[in-house]
mmCIF file of C-alpha atoms and ligand atoms in Angstrom:
data_model
loop_
_atom_site.group_PDB
_atom_site.id
_atom_site.type_symbol
_atom_site.label_atom_id
_atom_site.label_comp_id
_atom_site.label_asym_id
_atom_site.label_seq_id
_atom_site.Cartn_x
_atom_site.Cartn_y
_atom_site.Cartn_z
ATOM 1 C CA UNK U 1 144.002 18.382 108.016
ATOM 2 C CA UNK U 2 141.931 15.551 106.704
ATOM 3 C CA UNK U 3 142.821 11.965 106.880
ATOM 4 C CA UNK U 4 141.524 9.337 104.575
ATOM 5 C CA UNK U 5 141.506 5.791 105.720
ATOM 6 C CA UNK U 6 141.202 3.084 103.148
ATOM 7 C CA UNK U 7 139.693 -0.100 104.450
ATOM 8 C CA UNK U 8 139.770 -3.523 102.980
ATOM 9 C CA UNK U 9 136.357 -5.065 102.630
ATOM 10 C CA UNK U 10 135.275 -8.516 101.550
ATOM 11 C CA UNK U 11 135.741 -10.054 98.084
ATOM 12 C CA UNK U 12 139.512 -10.424 98.354
ATOM 13 C CA UNK U 13 140.055 -6.719 98.086
ATOM 14 C CA UNK U 14 143.354 -4.949 98.275
ATOM 15 C CA UNK U 15 144.124 -2.970 101.385
ATOM 16 C CA UNK U 16 145.510 0.472 100.955
ATOM 17 C CA UNK U 17 146.242 3.310 103.294
ATOM 18 C CA UNK U 18 146.293 6.810 102.027
ATOM 19 C CA UNK U 19 146.608 10.135 103.742
ATOM 20 C CA UNK U 20 146.470 13.659 102.520
ATOM 21 C CA UNK U 21 146.749 17.044 104.047
ATOM 22 C CA UNK U 22 145.094 20.407 103.581
ATOM 23 C CA UNK U 23 142.825 19.585 100.669
ATOM 24 C CA UNK U 24 145.533 17.830 98.655
ATOM 25 C CA UNK U 25 144.954 14.572 96.886
ATOM 26 C CA UNK U 26 145.228 11.124 98.350
ATOM 27 C CA UNK U 27 147.724 8.685 96.948
ATOM 28 C CA UNK U 28 146.082 5.321 96.792
ATOM 29 C CA UNK U 29 147.945 2.457 95.143
ATOM 30 C CA UNK U 30 146.074 1.335 92.037
ATOM 31 C CA UNK U 31 144.213 -1.905 92.690
ATOM 32 C CA UNK U 32 144.961 -4.872 90.481
ATOM 33 C CA UNK U 33 142.738 -6.697 88.041
ATOM 34 C CA UNK U 34 142.936 -9.602 90.465
ATOM 35 C CA UNK U 35 140.650 -7.898 92.931
ATOM 36 C CA UNK U 36 138.566 -4.845 93.547
ATOM 37 C CA UNK U 37 139.771 -2.220 95.948
ATOM 38 C CA UNK U 38 137.202 -0.650 98.162
ATOM 39 C CA UNK U 39 138.344 2.458 99.872
ATOM 40 C CA UNK U 40 136.368 4.203 102.552
ATOM 41 C CA UNK U 41 137.180 7.756 103.364
ATOM 42 C CA UNK U 42 136.443 9.543 106.571
ATOM 43 C CA UNK U 43 137.813 12.557 108.293
ATOM 44 C CA UNK U 44 137.672 15.038 111.103
ATOM 45 C CA UNK U 45 134.292 16.711 110.952
ATOM 46 C CA UNK U 46 133.197 14.723 107.921
ATOM 47 C CA UNK U 47 132.791 16.410 104.578
ATOM 48 C CA UNK U 48 130.291 18.106 102.322
ATOM 49 C CA UNK U 49 129.707 14.845 100.516
ATOM 50 C CA UNK U 50 128.498 13.233 103.746
ATOM 51 C CA UNK U 51 130.158 9.878 103.167
ATOM 52 C CA UNK U 52 128.430 9.225 99.869
ATOM 53 C CA UNK U 53 129.810 6.309 97.959
ATOM 54 C CA UNK U 54 130.977 6.293 94.341
ATOM 55 C CA UNK U 55 131.420 3.146 92.252
ATOM 56 C CA UNK U 56 134.195 3.537 89.672
ATOM 57 C CA UNK U 57 134.289 0.723 87.096
ATOM 58 C CA UNK U 58 137.304 0.733 84.762
ATOM 59 C CA UNK U 59 137.783 -1.730 81.880
ATOM 60 C CA UNK U 60 141.265 -3.090 82.435
ATOM 61 C CA UNK U 61 144.686 -2.527 83.906
ATOM 62 C CA UNK U 62 146.407 -3.965 80.842
ATOM 63 C CA UNK U 63 146.441 -0.561 79.165
ATOM 64 C CA UNK U 64 148.334 2.206 80.865
ATOM 65 C CA UNK U 65 145.748 4.899 80.435
ATOM 66 C CA UNK U 66 143.032 3.141 82.458
ATOM 67 C CA UNK U 67 145.372 2.834 85.420
ATOM 68 C CA UNK U 68 145.857 6.572 85.280
ATOM 69 C CA UNK U 69 142.095 7.165 84.958
ATOM 70 C CA UNK U 70 141.224 4.836 87.836
ATOM 71 C CA UNK U 71 143.836 6.326 90.053
ATOM 72 C CA UNK U 72 142.961 9.980 89.277
ATOM 73 C CA UNK U 73 139.253 9.326 89.779
ATOM 74 C CA UNK U 74 139.892 7.496 93.035
ATOM 75 C CA UNK U 75 142.184 10.224 94.349
ATOM 76 C CA UNK U 76 139.903 13.078 93.382
ATOM 77 C CA UNK U 77 136.679 11.589 94.722
ATOM 78 C CA UNK U 78 138.425 10.634 97.959
ATOM 79 C CA UNK U 79 139.962 14.087 98.305
ATOM 80 C CA UNK U 80 136.449 15.529 97.977
ATOM 81 C CA UNK U 81 135.342 13.317 100.860
ATOM 82 C CA UNK U 82 133.609 10.456 99.046
ATOM 83 C CA UNK U 83 134.035 6.778 99.666
ATOM 84 C CA UNK U 84 135.093 4.969 96.527
ATOM 85 C CA UNK U 85 134.891 1.483 95.129
ATOM 86 C CA UNK U 86 137.284 1.037 92.206
ATOM 87 C CA UNK U 87 137.313 -2.050 90.004
ATOM 88 C CA UNK U 88 139.176 -3.076 86.859
ATOM 89 C CA UNK U 89 137.467 -5.862 84.918
ATOM 90 C CA UNK U 90 140.352 -7.355 82.912
ATOM 91 C CA UNK U 91 138.603 -6.606 79.588
ATOM 92 C CA UNK U 92 136.010 -9.240 80.528
ATOM 93 C CA UNK U 93 132.451 -7.975 80.057
ATOM 94 C CA UNK U 94 130.863 -10.565 82.360
ATOM 95 C CA UNK U 95 133.250 -9.523 85.023
ATOM 96 C CA UNK U 96 132.406 -5.854 84.551
ATOM 97 C CA UNK U 97 128.703 -6.694 84.919
ATOM 98 C CA UNK U 98 129.544 -8.549 88.105
ATOM 99 C CA UNK U 99 131.729 -5.699 89.414
ATOM 100 C CA UNK U 100 128.948 -3.170 88.849
ATOM 101 C CA UNK U 101 126.347 -5.481 90.411
ATOM 102 C CA UNK U 102 128.536 -5.634 93.506
ATOM 103 C CA UNK U 103 128.667 -1.836 93.581
ATOM 104 C CA UNK U 104 124.872 -1.658 93.376
ATOM 105 C CA UNK U 105 124.685 -4.172 96.229
ATOM 106 C CA UNK U 106 127.067 -1.918 98.191
ATOM 107 C CA UNK U 107 124.524 0.924 97.780
ATOM 108 C CA UNK U 108 126.711 3.282 95.818
ATOM 109 C CA UNK U 109 125.213 6.729 95.324
ATOM 110 C CA UNK U 110 126.595 7.182 91.811
ATOM 111 C CA UNK U 111 128.338 5.066 89.177
ATOM 112 C CA UNK U 112 131.235 6.094 86.930
ATOM 113 C CA UNK U 113 131.632 3.450 84.215
ATOM 114 C CA UNK U 114 134.148 3.104 81.385
ATOM 115 C CA UNK U 115 132.558 0.240 79.468
ATOM 116 C CA UNK U 116 134.480 -2.623 77.910
ATOM 117 C CA UNK U 117 131.581 -3.187 75.534
ATOM 118 C CA UNK U 118 129.092 -0.371 75.070
ATOM 119 C CA UNK U 119 126.312 -2.776 74.111
ATOM 120 C CA UNK U 120 126.786 -5.398 76.809
ATOM 121 C CA UNK U 121 125.880 -3.597 80.026
ATOM 122 C CA UNK U 122 122.139 -3.336 79.438
ATOM 123 C CA UNK U 123 120.943 -5.560 82.260
ATOM 124 C CA UNK U 124 123.191 -4.048 84.889
ATOM 125 C CA UNK U 125 122.504 -0.494 83.722
ATOM 126 C CA UNK U 126 118.780 -1.243 84.034
ATOM 127 C CA UNK U 127 119.415 -2.573 87.534
ATOM 128 C CA UNK U 128 121.258 0.624 88.446
ATOM 129 C CA UNK U 129 118.422 2.673 86.962
ATOM 130 C CA UNK U 130 115.830 0.757 88.957
ATOM 131 C CA UNK U 131 117.887 1.392 92.091
ATOM 132 C CA UNK U 132 117.839 5.121 91.259
ATOM 133 C CA UNK U 133 121.615 5.332 90.890
ATOM 134 C CA UNK U 134 122.820 8.047 88.499
ATOM 135 C CA UNK U 135 125.331 6.815 85.938
ATOM 136 C CA UNK U 136 128.144 8.750 84.298
ATOM 137 C CA UNK U 137 129.484 6.998 81.175
ATOM 138 C CA UNK U 138 133.170 7.734 81.429
ATOM 139 C CA UNK U 139 135.195 8.123 78.219
ATOM 140 C CA UNK U 140 133.180 5.448 76.352
ATOM 141 C CA UNK U 141 129.437 5.786 75.837
ATOM 142 C CA UNK U 142 127.152 2.966 77.035
ATOM 143 C CA UNK U 143 124.135 2.199 74.865
ATOM 144 C CA UNK U 144 121.534 2.357 77.605
ATOM 145 C CA UNK U 145 119.109 5.171 78.377
ATOM 146 C CA UNK U 146 119.733 4.925 82.117
ATOM 147 C CA UNK U 147 123.075 6.637 81.485
ATOM 148 C CA UNK U 148 122.619 10.141 82.852
ATOM 149 C CA UNK U 149 125.645 11.925 81.366
ATOM 150 C CA UNK U 150 128.705 11.240 79.269
ATOM 151 C CA UNK U 151 132.172 12.643 80.006
ATOM 152 C CA UNK U 152 134.809 12.165 77.343
ATOM 153 C CA UNK U 153 137.066 13.871 74.869
ATOM 154 C CA UNK U 154 135.847 14.908 71.444
ATOM 155 C CA UNK U 155 136.399 11.459 69.955
ATOM 156 C CA UNK U 156 135.829 12.455 66.334
ATOM 157 C CA UNK U 157 138.470 15.160 66.544
ATOM 158 C CA UNK U 158 140.982 12.622 67.919
ATOM 159 C CA UNK U 159 140.655 10.974 64.502
ATOM 160 C CA UNK U 160 140.808 14.204 62.502
ATOM 161 C CA UNK U 161 144.007 15.179 64.349
ATOM 162 C CA UNK U 162 145.569 11.838 63.385
ATOM 163 C CA UNK U 163 144.444 12.145 59.759
ATOM 164 C CA UNK U 164 145.597 15.751 59.499
ATOM 165 C CA UNK U 165 148.965 14.843 60.982
ATOM 166 C CA UNK U 166 149.503 12.344 58.136
ATOM 167 C CA UNK U 167 148.360 14.893 55.530
ATOM 168 C CA UNK U 168 150.806 17.471 56.875
ATOM 169 C CA UNK U 169 153.703 15.064 57.390
ATOM 170 C CA UNK U 170 153.454 13.848 53.776
ATOM 171 C CA UNK U 171 152.667 17.384 52.568
ATOM 172 C CA UNK U 172 149.798 15.961 50.548
ATOM 173 C CA UNK U 173 148.557 19.394 49.538
ATOM 174 C CA UNK U 174 151.740 19.966 47.565
ATOM 175 C CA UNK U 175 153.100 16.519 46.771
ATOM 176 C CA UNK U 176 151.656 14.379 44.001
ATOM 177 C CA UNK U 177 152.643 11.109 45.650
ATOM 178 C CA UNK U 178 151.415 8.506 45.450
ATOM 179 C CA UNK U 179 152.207 7.546 49.033
ATOM 180 C CA UNK U 180 151.327 4.192 50.528
ATOM 181 C CA UNK U 181 149.334 3.909 53.726
ATOM 182 C CA UNK U 182 147.787 1.203 55.911
ATOM 183 C CA UNK U 183 145.062 1.563 58.528
ATOM 184 C CA UNK U 184 144.611 0.060 61.995
ATOM 185 C CA UNK U 185 141.505 0.901 64.041
ATOM 186 C CA UNK U 186 140.298 0.050 67.535
ATOM 187 C CA UNK U 187 137.932 -2.352 69.239
ATOM 188 C CA UNK U 188 134.527 -2.658 67.524
ATOM 189 C CA UNK U 189 132.912 -3.184 70.958
ATOM 190 C CA UNK U 190 134.149 0.270 72.024
ATOM 191 C CA UNK U 191 131.718 2.976 70.946
ATOM 192 C CA UNK U 192 134.670 5.379 70.548
ATOM 193 C CA UNK U 193 136.524 3.326 67.968
ATOM 194 C CA UNK U 194 134.404 4.223 64.901
ATOM 195 C CA UNK U 195 134.538 7.908 65.888
ATOM 196 C CA UNK U 196 138.336 7.840 65.842
ATOM 197 C CA UNK U 197 138.445 5.947 62.556
ATOM 198 C CA UNK U 198 135.772 8.026 60.818
ATOM 199 C CA UNK U 199 137.405 11.262 61.953
ATOM 200 C CA UNK U 200 140.703 10.183 60.405
ATOM 201 C CA UNK U 201 139.118 8.830 57.221
ATOM 202 C CA UNK U 202 137.101 11.997 56.717
ATOM 203 C CA UNK U 203 140.435 13.788 56.416
ATOM 204 C CA UNK U 204 142.274 11.090 54.429
ATOM 205 C CA UNK U 205 139.542 9.924 52.034
ATOM 206 C CA UNK U 206 139.871 12.748 49.539
ATOM 207 C CA UNK U 207 143.585 12.012 49.104
ATOM 208 C CA UNK U 208 142.765 8.326 48.633
ATOM 209 C CA UNK U 209 140.133 9.301 46.059
ATOM 210 C CA UNK U 210 142.692 11.572 44.317
ATOM 211 C CA UNK U 211 145.201 8.714 44.160
ATOM 212 C CA UNK U 212 147.735 10.583 46.293
ATOM 213 C CA UNK U 213 147.322 8.008 49.060
ATOM 214 C CA UNK U 214 147.122 4.318 48.247
ATOM 215 C CA UNK U 215 146.022 1.659 50.721
ATOM 216 C CA UNK U 216 148.115 -1.092 49.181
ATOM 217 C CA UNK U 217 146.382 -3.916 51.078
ATOM 218 C CA UNK U 218 142.997 -2.600 49.985
ATOM 219 C CA UNK U 219 141.835 -2.973 53.595
ATOM 220 C CA UNK U 220 139.838 0.155 54.321
ATOM 221 C CA UNK U 221 136.574 -0.759 55.987
ATOM 222 C CA UNK U 222 136.319 -0.450 59.733
ATOM 223 C CA UNK U 223 135.486 -4.087 60.464
ATOM 224 C CA UNK U 224 138.497 -5.304 58.496
ATOM 225 C CA UNK U 225 140.994 -2.923 60.090
ATOM 226 C CA UNK U 226 139.543 -3.078 63.644
ATOM 227 C CA UNK U 227 141.538 -4.552 66.537
ATOM 228 C CA UNK U 228 139.622 -6.587 69.126
ATOM 229 C CA UNK U 229 140.266 -5.346 72.686
ATOM 230 C CA UNK U 230 142.743 -2.789 71.319
ATOM 231 C CA UNK U 231 145.290 -5.573 71.720
ATOM 232 C CA UNK U 232 148.910 -4.825 70.715
ATOM 233 C CA UNK U 233 149.645 -8.425 69.774
ATOM 234 C CA UNK U 234 146.579 -8.598 67.513
ATOM 235 C CA UNK U 235 147.581 -5.329 65.839
ATOM 236 C CA UNK U 236 151.139 -6.610 65.413
ATOM 237 C CA UNK U 237 150.041 -9.884 63.815
ATOM 238 C CA UNK U 238 147.740 -8.177 61.339
ATOM 239 C CA UNK U 239 150.523 -5.715 60.423
ATOM 240 C CA UNK U 240 152.964 -8.602 59.951
ATOM 241 C CA UNK U 241 150.506 -10.303 57.617
ATOM 242 C CA UNK U 242 150.057 -7.125 55.600
ATOM 243 C CA UNK U 243 153.819 -6.576 55.367
ATOM 244 C CA UNK U 244 154.366 -10.165 54.236
ATOM 245 C CA UNK U 245 151.547 -10.079 51.691
ATOM 246 C CA UNK U 246 151.928 -6.620 50.167
ATOM 247 C CA UNK U 247 155.319 -5.143 51.036
ATOM 248 C CA UNK U 248 157.786 -8.048 50.927
ATOM 249 C CA UNK U 249 158.720 -7.095 47.342
ATOM 250 C CA UNK U 250 160.222 -3.801 48.534
ATOM 251 C CA UNK U 251 157.071 -1.688 48.207
ATOM 252 C CA UNK U 252 157.435 1.250 50.574
ATOM 253 C CA UNK U 253 154.864 1.950 53.279
ATOM 254 C CA UNK U 254 154.897 5.670 54.066
ATOM 255 C CA UNK U 255 152.293 5.965 56.795
ATOM 256 C CA UNK U 256 150.268 3.758 59.098
ATOM 257 C CA UNK U 257 147.202 5.214 60.752
ATOM 258 C CA UNK U 258 146.804 3.710 64.232
ATOM 259 C CA UNK U 259 143.841 4.776 66.322
ATOM 260 C CA UNK U 260 145.653 4.572 69.648
ATOM 261 C CA UNK U 261 148.943 3.811 71.344
ATOM 262 C CA UNK U 262 148.371 0.122 72.091
ATOM 263 C CA UNK U 263 147.693 -0.587 68.413
ATOM 264 C CA UNK U 264 150.603 1.688 67.420
ATOM 265 C CA UNK U 265 152.852 -0.369 69.672
ATOM 266 C CA UNK U 266 151.934 -3.548 67.772
ATOM 267 C CA UNK U 267 152.354 -1.929 64.355
ATOM 268 C CA UNK U 268 155.701 -0.411 65.359
ATOM 269 C CA UNK U 269 156.935 -3.826 66.457
ATOM 270 C CA UNK U 270 155.873 -5.327 63.130
ATOM 271 C CA UNK U 271 157.650 -2.557 61.217
ATOM 272 C CA UNK U 272 160.798 -3.150 63.259
ATOM 273 C CA UNK U 273 160.765 -6.928 62.831
ATOM 274 C CA UNK U 274 159.111 -7.558 59.465
ATOM 275 C CA UNK U 275 159.456 -4.513 57.220
ATOM 276 C CA UNK U 276 161.955 -4.722 54.379
ATOM 277 C CA UNK U 277 162.137 -0.970 53.791
ATOM 278 C CA UNK U 278 164.405 1.506 55.566
ATOM 279 C CA UNK U 279 162.307 4.686 55.506
ATOM 280 C CA UNK U 280 160.832 5.880 58.757
ATOM 281 C CA UNK U 281 157.116 5.154 58.619
ATOM 282 C CA UNK U 282 154.722 7.830 59.897
ATOM 283 C CA UNK U 283 152.759 6.147 62.700
ATOM 284 C CA UNK U 284 149.978 7.835 64.665
ATOM 285 C CA UNK U 285 148.704 7.033 68.158
ATOM 286 C CA UNK U 286 146.579 8.233 71.033
ATOM 287 C CA UNK U 287 146.943 8.377 74.832
ATOM 288 C CA UNK U 288 150.552 9.286 75.611
ATOM 289 C CA UNK U 289 151.377 5.912 77.103
ATOM 290 C CA UNK U 290 154.938 5.841 78.385
ATOM 291 C CA UNK U 291 156.136 3.133 75.950
ATOM 292 C CA UNK U 292 154.795 5.159 73.038
ATOM 293 C CA UNK U 293 156.286 8.425 74.260
ATOM 294 C CA UNK U 294 159.600 6.576 74.372
ATOM 295 C CA UNK U 295 159.020 5.432 70.787
ATOM 296 C CA UNK U 296 158.297 9.027 69.797
ATOM 297 C CA UNK U 297 161.559 10.192 71.417
ATOM 298 C CA UNK U 298 163.337 7.334 69.597
ATOM 299 C CA UNK U 299 161.711 8.316 66.282
ATOM 300 C CA UNK U 300 159.773 5.084 65.671
ATOM 301 C CA UNK U 301 156.307 6.551 66.351
ATOM 302 C CA UNK U 302 155.472 10.003 64.999
ATOM 303 C CA UNK U 303 152.777 11.390 67.247
ATOM 304 C CA UNK U 304 150.196 10.617 69.879
ATOM 305 C CA UNK U 305 146.915 12.377 70.533
ATOM 306 C CA UNK U 306 147.136 13.242 74.192
ATOM 307 C CA UNK U 307 144.042 13.349 76.334
ATOM 308 C CA UNK U 308 144.605 14.832 79.788
ATOM 309 C CA UNK U 309 142.730 12.203 81.763
ATOM 310 C CA UNK U 310 143.442 14.070 84.992
ATOM 311 C CA UNK U 311 141.123 16.766 83.642
ATOM 312 C CA UNK U 312 138.567 14.152 82.553
ATOM 313 C CA UNK U 313 138.498 13.059 86.199
ATOM 314 C CA UNK U 314 138.030 16.676 87.355
ATOM 315 C CA UNK U 315 135.001 17.099 85.069
ATOM 316 C CA UNK U 316 133.609 13.782 86.290
ATOM 317 C CA UNK U 317 133.974 14.782 89.929
ATOM 318 C CA UNK U 318 132.371 18.204 89.455
ATOM 319 C CA UNK U 319 129.538 16.681 87.424
ATOM 320 C CA UNK U 320 128.983 13.954 90.027
ATOM 321 C CA UNK U 321 128.817 16.550 92.796
ATOM 322 C CA UNK U 322 126.282 18.587 90.820
ATOM 323 C CA UNK U 323 124.163 15.475 90.186
ATOM 324 C CA UNK U 324 124.271 14.462 93.852
ATOM 325 C CA UNK U 325 123.418 18.028 94.917
ATOM 326 C CA UNK U 326 120.397 17.989 92.626
ATOM 327 C CA UNK U 327 121.698 20.970 90.633
ATOM 328 C CA UNK U 328 120.404 21.756 87.157
ATOM 329 C CA UNK U 329 123.013 20.481 84.786
ATOM 330 C CA UNK U 330 123.859 22.333 81.600
ATOM 331 C CA UNK U 331 126.767 24.367 80.275
ATOM 332 C CA UNK U 332 126.754 26.466 83.447
ATOM 333 C CA UNK U 333 128.719 23.589 84.981
ATOM 334 C CA UNK U 334 131.543 24.715 82.699
ATOM 335 C CA UNK U 335 131.143 28.467 83.150
ATOM 336 C CA UNK U 336 130.930 28.127 86.933
ATOM 337 C CA UNK U 337 133.701 25.585 87.238
ATOM 338 C CA UNK U 338 136.889 27.596 87.091
ATOM 339 C CA UNK U 339 138.490 24.820 85.051
ATOM 340 C CA UNK U 340 141.699 25.908 83.383
ATOM 341 C CA UNK U 341 141.093 23.671 80.372
ATOM 342 C CA UNK U 342 138.601 23.616 77.525
ATOM 343 C CA UNK U 343 135.400 21.615 77.696
ATOM 344 C CA UNK U 344 132.139 21.823 75.792
ATOM 345 C CA UNK U 345 128.594 20.807 76.653
ATOM 346 C CA UNK U 346 127.044 18.832 73.823
ATOM 347 C CA UNK U 347 123.480 17.547 73.713
ATOM 348 C CA UNK U 348 123.516 16.526 70.047
ATOM 349 C CA UNK U 349 126.403 14.217 69.236
ATOM 350 C CA UNK U 350 125.930 11.134 71.389
ATOM 351 C CA UNK U 351 122.779 9.024 71.571
ATOM 352 C CA UNK U 352 122.262 6.058 73.891
ATOM 353 C CA UNK U 353 119.385 4.883 71.698
ATOM 354 C CA UNK U 354 117.566 6.219 68.693
ATOM 355 C CA UNK U 355 116.152 9.603 69.565
ATOM 356 C CA UNK U 356 117.636 9.615 73.062
ATOM 357 C CA UNK U 357 120.624 11.928 73.230
ATOM 358 C CA UNK U 358 122.984 11.773 76.171
ATOM 359 C CA UNK U 359 124.119 15.171 77.476
ATOM 360 C CA UNK U 360 127.893 15.153 77.143
ATOM 361 C CA UNK U 361 130.852 17.050 78.500
ATOM 362 C CA UNK U 362 133.652 16.840 75.946
ATOM 363 C CA UNK U 363 137.248 17.839 76.546
ATOM 364 C CA UNK U 364 139.728 18.781 73.843
ATOM 365 C CA UNK U 365 142.500 16.411 72.706
ATOM 366 C CA UNK U 366 145.931 17.648 71.636
ATOM 367 C CA UNK U 367 148.706 16.468 69.317
ATOM 368 C CA UNK U 368 152.002 15.539 70.968
ATOM 369 C CA UNK U 369 155.189 15.017 68.946
ATOM 370 C CA UNK U 370 158.882 14.808 69.766
ATOM 371 C CA UNK U 371 159.093 18.576 69.199
ATOM 372 C CA UNK U 372 156.402 19.689 71.652
ATOM 373 C CA UNK U 373 156.459 16.817 74.158
ATOM 374 C CA UNK U 374 158.273 18.713 76.903
ATOM 375 C CA UNK U 375 156.075 21.778 76.538
ATOM 376 C CA UNK U 376 152.802 19.810 76.423
ATOM 377 C CA UNK U 377 153.532 17.059 78.918
ATOM 378 C CA UNK U 378 156.429 17.982 81.195
ATOM 379 C CA UNK U 379 155.953 21.734 81.631
ATOM 380 C CA UNK U 380 152.278 21.071 82.385
ATOM 381 C CA UNK U 381 153.225 18.662 85.155
ATOM 382 C CA UNK U 382 151.551 15.574 83.654
ATOM 383 C CA UNK U 383 154.883 13.751 83.212
ATOM 384 C CA UNK U 384 158.430 13.977 84.444
ATOM 385 C CA UNK U 385 161.441 13.503 82.191
ATOM 386 C CA UNK U 386 164.403 11.309 83.056
ATOM 387 C CA UNK U 387 168.065 11.862 82.177
ATOM 388 C CA UNK U 388 167.654 9.893 78.930
ATOM 389 C CA UNK U 389 164.854 12.218 77.810
ATOM 390 C CA UNK U 390 162.090 9.654 78.357
ATOM 391 C CA UNK U 391 158.847 10.560 80.116
ATOM 392 C CA UNK U 392 157.112 8.983 83.087
ATOM 393 C CA UNK U 393 153.529 9.814 84.040
ATOM 394 C CA UNK U 394 153.480 11.884 87.222
ATOM 395 C CA UNK U 395 151.903 10.054 90.164
HETATM 396 C C1 GAL E 401 139.303 4.239 73.997
HETATM 397 C C2 GAL E 401 139.900 5.410 74.666
HETATM 398 C C3 GAL E 401 141.289 5.587 74.170
HETATM 399 C C4 GAL E 401 142.096 4.312 74.252
HETATM 400 C C5 GAL E 401 141.316 3.072 73.871
HETATM 401 C C6 GAL E 401 141.973 1.782 74.310
HETATM 402 O O1 GAL E 401 137.986 4.085 74.351
HETATM 403 O O2 GAL E 401 139.154 6.570 74.431
HETATM 404 O O3 GAL E 401 141.894 6.639 74.880
HETATM 405 O O4 GAL E 401 142.606 4.160 75.514
HETATM 406 O O5 GAL E 401 140.028 3.086 74.360
HETATM 407 O O6 GAL E 401 141.893 1.597 75.681
#
């Protein structure tokens, strides 16, 4: 029986007490954006990890998924006997730099960083490199060669799944159309966002070229359709403008590509408040946030691309352990892991600078709709379902 004691340290940090038994996971309340939580783990007889300390830097608590990531990572590293420092930087890059600098000052042994802005962490990544601290870029790549490894999902295929969903839902292979579509992409500062958008457009472009799909607003380039900070309000306002400018005359919008759930939430709100038509618009998403799963049950969002972030945390933990053990890291991490989910080792797709590829472990995303939601999310234990049929992420 191990016990994990979470201690509050300086910097206005949140105290938390977590215990777990027999190799289970700790349950540590997620810290708030208002302060960093520093948890120290200890236990009878110590652990294989010898009290090594892991700095976990998440971008924000304003989006549901990062709370789940931060909490899974914290729980899993603590359960493996590591001390953890977990911060959320409120989508403020300067603050993330500061949070990571504090971790370096706390002598962390390894950093796990989900960057707010993949281009803006250069100085602090160099500082970590100079201090000899290995860095795992978590979910979003950081454009700095000190990054040792990248753990994420196959970001391009997130986009192709969204594009293919629209093709299938409109039966574009068999229908002449034309169908009307609008596009909403993610944050240009996030290295993932163009991957999602390009993946979707690589599927949709031929139907646009054939005239089966028409982007009525004419807004098709990434910079025009991007959404700073993945903000729902920003996505909503742009959608309202498009509806007012191009659809107020009764023109029907058939589909709206949204790169993730927070942007889908904004677009769905705009459709509900500002759309003159009565058809149900096909709206894509990504993440399986609870509000969006509710919208899928209610029929106002069509799908979400689900990424099992609990598994992303498992890969990150196993990779971190291998790095700290000095193991050779290649695809044997996957074959030796015993993971019950798919993951590939990729040394080609992601570069931190020209000519400098970052070895990557990429998990496989999955489409969730109203029809398969229970099978994919509830039966797998990721969510529970309430009496109204709505889903809540399992703690
Ligand atoms: C991406 C991430 C997505 C989504 C988005 C907004 O980088 O891969 O899952 O959460 O950020 O936070």
